[in-house]
PDB file of C-alpha atoms in Angstrom:
ATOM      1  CA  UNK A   1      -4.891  26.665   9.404  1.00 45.00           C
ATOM      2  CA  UNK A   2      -2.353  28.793  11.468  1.00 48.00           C
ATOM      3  CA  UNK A   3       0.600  29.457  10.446  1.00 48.00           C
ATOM      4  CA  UNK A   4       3.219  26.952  12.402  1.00 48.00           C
ATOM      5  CA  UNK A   5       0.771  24.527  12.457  1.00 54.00           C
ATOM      6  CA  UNK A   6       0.914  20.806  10.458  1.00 54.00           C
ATOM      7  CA  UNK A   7      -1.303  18.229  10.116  1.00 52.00           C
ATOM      8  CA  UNK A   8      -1.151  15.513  12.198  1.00 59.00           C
ATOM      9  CA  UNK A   9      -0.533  11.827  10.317  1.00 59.00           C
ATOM     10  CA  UNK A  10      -3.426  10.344  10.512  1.00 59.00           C
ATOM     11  CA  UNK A  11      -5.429  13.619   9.413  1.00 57.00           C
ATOM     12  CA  UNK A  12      -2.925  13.745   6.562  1.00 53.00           C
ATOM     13  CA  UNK A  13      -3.400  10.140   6.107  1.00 55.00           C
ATOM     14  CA  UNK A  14      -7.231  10.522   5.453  1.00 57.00           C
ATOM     15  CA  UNK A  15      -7.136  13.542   3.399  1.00 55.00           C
ATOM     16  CA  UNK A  16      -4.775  11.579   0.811  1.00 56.00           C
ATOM     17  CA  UNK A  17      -7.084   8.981   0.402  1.00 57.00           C
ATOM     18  CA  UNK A  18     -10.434  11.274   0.442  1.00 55.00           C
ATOM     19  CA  UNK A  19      -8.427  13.227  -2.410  1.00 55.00           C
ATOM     20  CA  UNK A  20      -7.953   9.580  -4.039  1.00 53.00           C
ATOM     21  CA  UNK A  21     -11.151   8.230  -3.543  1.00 55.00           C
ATOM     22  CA  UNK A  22     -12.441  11.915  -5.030  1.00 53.00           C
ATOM     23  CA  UNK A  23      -9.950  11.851  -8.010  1.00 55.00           C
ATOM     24  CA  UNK A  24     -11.159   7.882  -9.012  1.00 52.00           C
ATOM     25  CA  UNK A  25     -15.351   8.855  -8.246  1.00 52.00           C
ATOM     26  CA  UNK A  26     -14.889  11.820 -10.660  1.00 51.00           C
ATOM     27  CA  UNK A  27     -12.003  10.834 -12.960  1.00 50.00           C
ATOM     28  CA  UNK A  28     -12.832  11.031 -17.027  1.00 48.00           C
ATOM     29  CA  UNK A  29     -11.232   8.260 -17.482  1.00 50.00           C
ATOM     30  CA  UNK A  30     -13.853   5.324 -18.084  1.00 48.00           C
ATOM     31  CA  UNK A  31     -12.144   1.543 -17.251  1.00 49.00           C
ATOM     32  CA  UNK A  32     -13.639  -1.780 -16.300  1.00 50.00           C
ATOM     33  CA  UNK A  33     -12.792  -4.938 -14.370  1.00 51.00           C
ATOM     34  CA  UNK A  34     -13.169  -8.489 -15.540  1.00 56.00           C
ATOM     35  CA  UNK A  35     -12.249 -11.005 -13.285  1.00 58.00           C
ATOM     36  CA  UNK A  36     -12.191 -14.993 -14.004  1.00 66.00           C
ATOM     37  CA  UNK A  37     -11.115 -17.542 -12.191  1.00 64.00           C
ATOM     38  CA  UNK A  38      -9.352 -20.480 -13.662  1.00 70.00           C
ATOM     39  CA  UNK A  39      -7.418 -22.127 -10.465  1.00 66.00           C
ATOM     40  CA  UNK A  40      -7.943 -24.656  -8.237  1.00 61.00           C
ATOM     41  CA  UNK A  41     -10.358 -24.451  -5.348  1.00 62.00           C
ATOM     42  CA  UNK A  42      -8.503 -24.868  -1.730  1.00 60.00           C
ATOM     43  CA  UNK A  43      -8.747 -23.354   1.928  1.00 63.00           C
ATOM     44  CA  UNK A  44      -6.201 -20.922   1.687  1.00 63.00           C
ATOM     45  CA  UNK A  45      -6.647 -19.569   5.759  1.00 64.00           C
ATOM     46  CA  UNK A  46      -6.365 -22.245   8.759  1.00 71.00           C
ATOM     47  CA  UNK A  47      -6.136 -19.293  11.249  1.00 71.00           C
ATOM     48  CA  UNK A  48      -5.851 -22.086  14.079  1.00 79.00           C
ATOM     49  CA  UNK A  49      -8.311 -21.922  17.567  1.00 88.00           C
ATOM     50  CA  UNK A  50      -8.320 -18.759  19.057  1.00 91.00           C
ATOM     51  CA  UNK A  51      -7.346 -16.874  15.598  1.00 88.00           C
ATOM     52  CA  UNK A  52      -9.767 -14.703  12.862  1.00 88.00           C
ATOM     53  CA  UNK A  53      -9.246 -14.240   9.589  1.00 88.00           C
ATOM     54  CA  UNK A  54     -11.659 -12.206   7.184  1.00 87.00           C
ATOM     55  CA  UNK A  55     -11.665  -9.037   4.911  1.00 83.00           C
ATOM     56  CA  UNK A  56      -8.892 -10.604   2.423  1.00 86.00           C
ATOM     57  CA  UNK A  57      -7.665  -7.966  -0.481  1.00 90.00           C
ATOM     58  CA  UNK A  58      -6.122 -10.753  -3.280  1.00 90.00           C
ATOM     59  CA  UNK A  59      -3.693 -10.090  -6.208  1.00 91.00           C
ATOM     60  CA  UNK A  60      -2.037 -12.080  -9.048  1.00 91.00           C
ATOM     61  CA  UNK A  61       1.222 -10.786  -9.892  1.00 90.00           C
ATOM     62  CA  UNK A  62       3.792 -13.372 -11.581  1.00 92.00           C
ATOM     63  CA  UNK A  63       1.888 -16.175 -11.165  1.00 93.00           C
ATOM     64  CA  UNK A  64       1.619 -15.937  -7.072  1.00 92.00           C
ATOM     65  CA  UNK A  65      -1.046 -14.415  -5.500  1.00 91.00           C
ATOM     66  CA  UNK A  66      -0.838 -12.984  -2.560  1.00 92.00           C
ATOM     67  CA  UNK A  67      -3.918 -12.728   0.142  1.00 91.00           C
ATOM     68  CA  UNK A  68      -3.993  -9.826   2.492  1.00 92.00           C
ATOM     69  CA  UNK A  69      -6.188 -10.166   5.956  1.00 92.00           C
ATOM     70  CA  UNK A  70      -7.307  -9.025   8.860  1.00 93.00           C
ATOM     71  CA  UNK A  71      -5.942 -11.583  11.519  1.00 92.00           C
ATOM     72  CA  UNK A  72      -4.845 -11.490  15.478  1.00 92.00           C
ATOM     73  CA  UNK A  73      -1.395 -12.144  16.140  1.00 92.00           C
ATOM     74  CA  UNK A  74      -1.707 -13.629  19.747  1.00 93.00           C
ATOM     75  CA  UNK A  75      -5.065 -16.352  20.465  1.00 92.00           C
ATOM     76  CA  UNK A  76      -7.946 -14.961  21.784  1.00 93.00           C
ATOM     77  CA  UNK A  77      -6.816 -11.395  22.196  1.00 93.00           C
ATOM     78  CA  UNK A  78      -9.140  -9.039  19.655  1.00 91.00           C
ATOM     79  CA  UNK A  79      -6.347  -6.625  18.155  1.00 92.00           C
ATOM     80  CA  UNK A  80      -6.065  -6.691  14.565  1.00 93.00           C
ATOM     81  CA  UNK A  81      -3.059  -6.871  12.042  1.00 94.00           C
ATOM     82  CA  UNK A  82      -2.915  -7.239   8.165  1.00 94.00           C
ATOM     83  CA  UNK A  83      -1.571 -10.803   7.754  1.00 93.00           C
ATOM     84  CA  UNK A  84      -0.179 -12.143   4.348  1.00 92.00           C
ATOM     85  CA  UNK A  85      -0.558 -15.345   2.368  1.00 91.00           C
ATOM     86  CA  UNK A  86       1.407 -16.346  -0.651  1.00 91.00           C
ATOM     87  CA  UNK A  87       0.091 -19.095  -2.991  1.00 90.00           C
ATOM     88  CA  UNK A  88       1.402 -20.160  -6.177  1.00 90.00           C
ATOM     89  CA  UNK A  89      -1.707 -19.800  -8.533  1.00 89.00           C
ATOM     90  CA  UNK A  90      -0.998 -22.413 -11.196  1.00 88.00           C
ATOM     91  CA  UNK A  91      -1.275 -25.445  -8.526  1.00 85.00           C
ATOM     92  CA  UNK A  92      -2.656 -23.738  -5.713  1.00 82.00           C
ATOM     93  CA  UNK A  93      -0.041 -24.429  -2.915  1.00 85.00           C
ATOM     94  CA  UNK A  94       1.008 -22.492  -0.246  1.00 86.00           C
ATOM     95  CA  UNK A  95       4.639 -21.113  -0.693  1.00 88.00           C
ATOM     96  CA  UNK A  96       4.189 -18.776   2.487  1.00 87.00           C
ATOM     97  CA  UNK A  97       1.658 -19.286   5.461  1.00 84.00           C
ATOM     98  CA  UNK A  98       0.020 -16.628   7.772  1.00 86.00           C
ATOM     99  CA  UNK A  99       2.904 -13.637   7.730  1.00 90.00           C
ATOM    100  CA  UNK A 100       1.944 -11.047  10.017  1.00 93.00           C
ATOM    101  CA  UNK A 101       2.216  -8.059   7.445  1.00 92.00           C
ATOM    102  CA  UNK A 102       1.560  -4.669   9.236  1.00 94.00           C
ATOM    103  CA  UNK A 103       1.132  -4.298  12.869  1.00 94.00           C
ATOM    104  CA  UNK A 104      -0.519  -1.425  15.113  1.00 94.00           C
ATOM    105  CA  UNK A 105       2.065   0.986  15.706  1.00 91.00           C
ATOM    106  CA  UNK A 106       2.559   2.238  19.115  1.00 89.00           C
ATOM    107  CA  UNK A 107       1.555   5.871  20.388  1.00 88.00           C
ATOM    108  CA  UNK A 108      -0.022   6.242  16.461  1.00 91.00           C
ATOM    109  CA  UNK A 109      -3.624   7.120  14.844  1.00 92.00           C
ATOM    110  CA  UNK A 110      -3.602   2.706  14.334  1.00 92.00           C
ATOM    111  CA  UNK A 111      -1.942   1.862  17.559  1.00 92.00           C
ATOM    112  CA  UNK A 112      -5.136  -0.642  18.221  1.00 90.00           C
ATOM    113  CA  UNK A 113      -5.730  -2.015  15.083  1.00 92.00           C
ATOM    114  CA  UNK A 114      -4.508  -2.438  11.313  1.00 93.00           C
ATOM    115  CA  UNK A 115      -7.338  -3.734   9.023  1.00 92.00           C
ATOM    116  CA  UNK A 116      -9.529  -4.288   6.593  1.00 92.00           C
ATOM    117  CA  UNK A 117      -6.867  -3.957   3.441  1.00 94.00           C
ATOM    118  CA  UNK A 118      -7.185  -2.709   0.152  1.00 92.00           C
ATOM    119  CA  UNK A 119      -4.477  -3.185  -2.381  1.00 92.00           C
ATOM    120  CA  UNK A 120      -4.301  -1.658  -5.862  1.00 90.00           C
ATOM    121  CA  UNK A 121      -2.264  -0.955  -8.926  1.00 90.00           C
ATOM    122  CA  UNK A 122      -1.583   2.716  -9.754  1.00 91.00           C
ATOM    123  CA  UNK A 123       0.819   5.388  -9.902  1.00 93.00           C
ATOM    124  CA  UNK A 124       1.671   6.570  -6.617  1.00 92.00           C
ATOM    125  CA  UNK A 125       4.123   8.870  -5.256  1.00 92.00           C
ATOM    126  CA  UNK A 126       4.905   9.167  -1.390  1.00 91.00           C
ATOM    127  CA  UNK A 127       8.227  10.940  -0.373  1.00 93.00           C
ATOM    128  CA  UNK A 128       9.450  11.669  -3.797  1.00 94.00           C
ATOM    129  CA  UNK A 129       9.553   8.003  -4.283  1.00 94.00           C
ATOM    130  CA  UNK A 130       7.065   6.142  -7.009  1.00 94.00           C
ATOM    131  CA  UNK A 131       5.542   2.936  -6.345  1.00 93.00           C
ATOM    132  CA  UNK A 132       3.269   0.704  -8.618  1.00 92.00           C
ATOM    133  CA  UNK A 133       1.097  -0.895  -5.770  1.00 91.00           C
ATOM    134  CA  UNK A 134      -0.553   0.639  -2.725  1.00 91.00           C
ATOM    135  CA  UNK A 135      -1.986  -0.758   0.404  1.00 91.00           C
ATOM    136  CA  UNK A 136      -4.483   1.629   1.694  1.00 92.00           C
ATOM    137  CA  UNK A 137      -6.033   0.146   5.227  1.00 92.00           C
ATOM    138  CA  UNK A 138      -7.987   1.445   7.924  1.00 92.00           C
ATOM    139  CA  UNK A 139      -6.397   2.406  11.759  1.00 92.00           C
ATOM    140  CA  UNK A 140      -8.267   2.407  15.077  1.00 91.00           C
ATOM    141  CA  UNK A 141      -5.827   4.261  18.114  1.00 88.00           C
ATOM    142  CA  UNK A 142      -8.601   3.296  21.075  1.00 79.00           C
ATOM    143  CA  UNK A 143      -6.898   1.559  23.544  1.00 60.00           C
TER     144      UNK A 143
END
């Protein structure tokens, strides 16, 4: 790369997670997931006529677990946003409905559409600042 030049976001963007994906395919580090389910069976997503939900990423943390989607915000108009649902897991109801979480932002690599989320549990640093969870999601900037 020339010198004076920088990486745009959303290159930088995919390079950090090819380097993550690349670090987890070839890490020495052997681990397993077992999942059960013990709670109650219930429609978690009435998205409502003219609204989509689908591609949920779901995690149980303090006895809530919390559904992330891909959803529209306005009927009938295809542009999608990551949407949040909150349910307590013990009984199984609702404690927050249909949140939009992350929107396309304007002029940006995702300025179309925010989707298809993946949340996970790691170490992460971004900024100098650590974080336990991570959302990684894919952007679309066609107009």
């Amino acid at each position: 790369m020339a010198a004076g030049k920088h990486l745009s976001r959303q290159t930088y963007h995919v390079l950090v997670s090819l380097f993550f994906l690349i670090e987890l395919a070839f890490s020495t580090h052997a681990f397993a997931l077992a999942v059960t389910w013990d709670g109650p069976s219930k429609q978690l997503f009435d998205a409502g006529e003219g609204h989509f939900m689908y591609t949920t990423s779901s995690i149980l943390m303090d006895g809530v677990e919390y559904h992330f989607y891909c959803t529209n915000k306005e009927p009938f108009v295809i542009r999608d946003h990551i949407g949040l649902t909150q349910v307590r897991h013990n009984d199984g109801v609702v404690v927050s409905p249909n949140q939009i979480m992350l929107a396309p932002t304007s002029d940006a690599w995702d300025a179309q559409h925010t989707c298809d989320p993946a949340v996970v549990r790691g170490n992460f640093k971004y900024d100098s600042v650590d974080y336990t969870w991570a959302m990684f999601y894919l952007g679309e900037a066609f107009t």
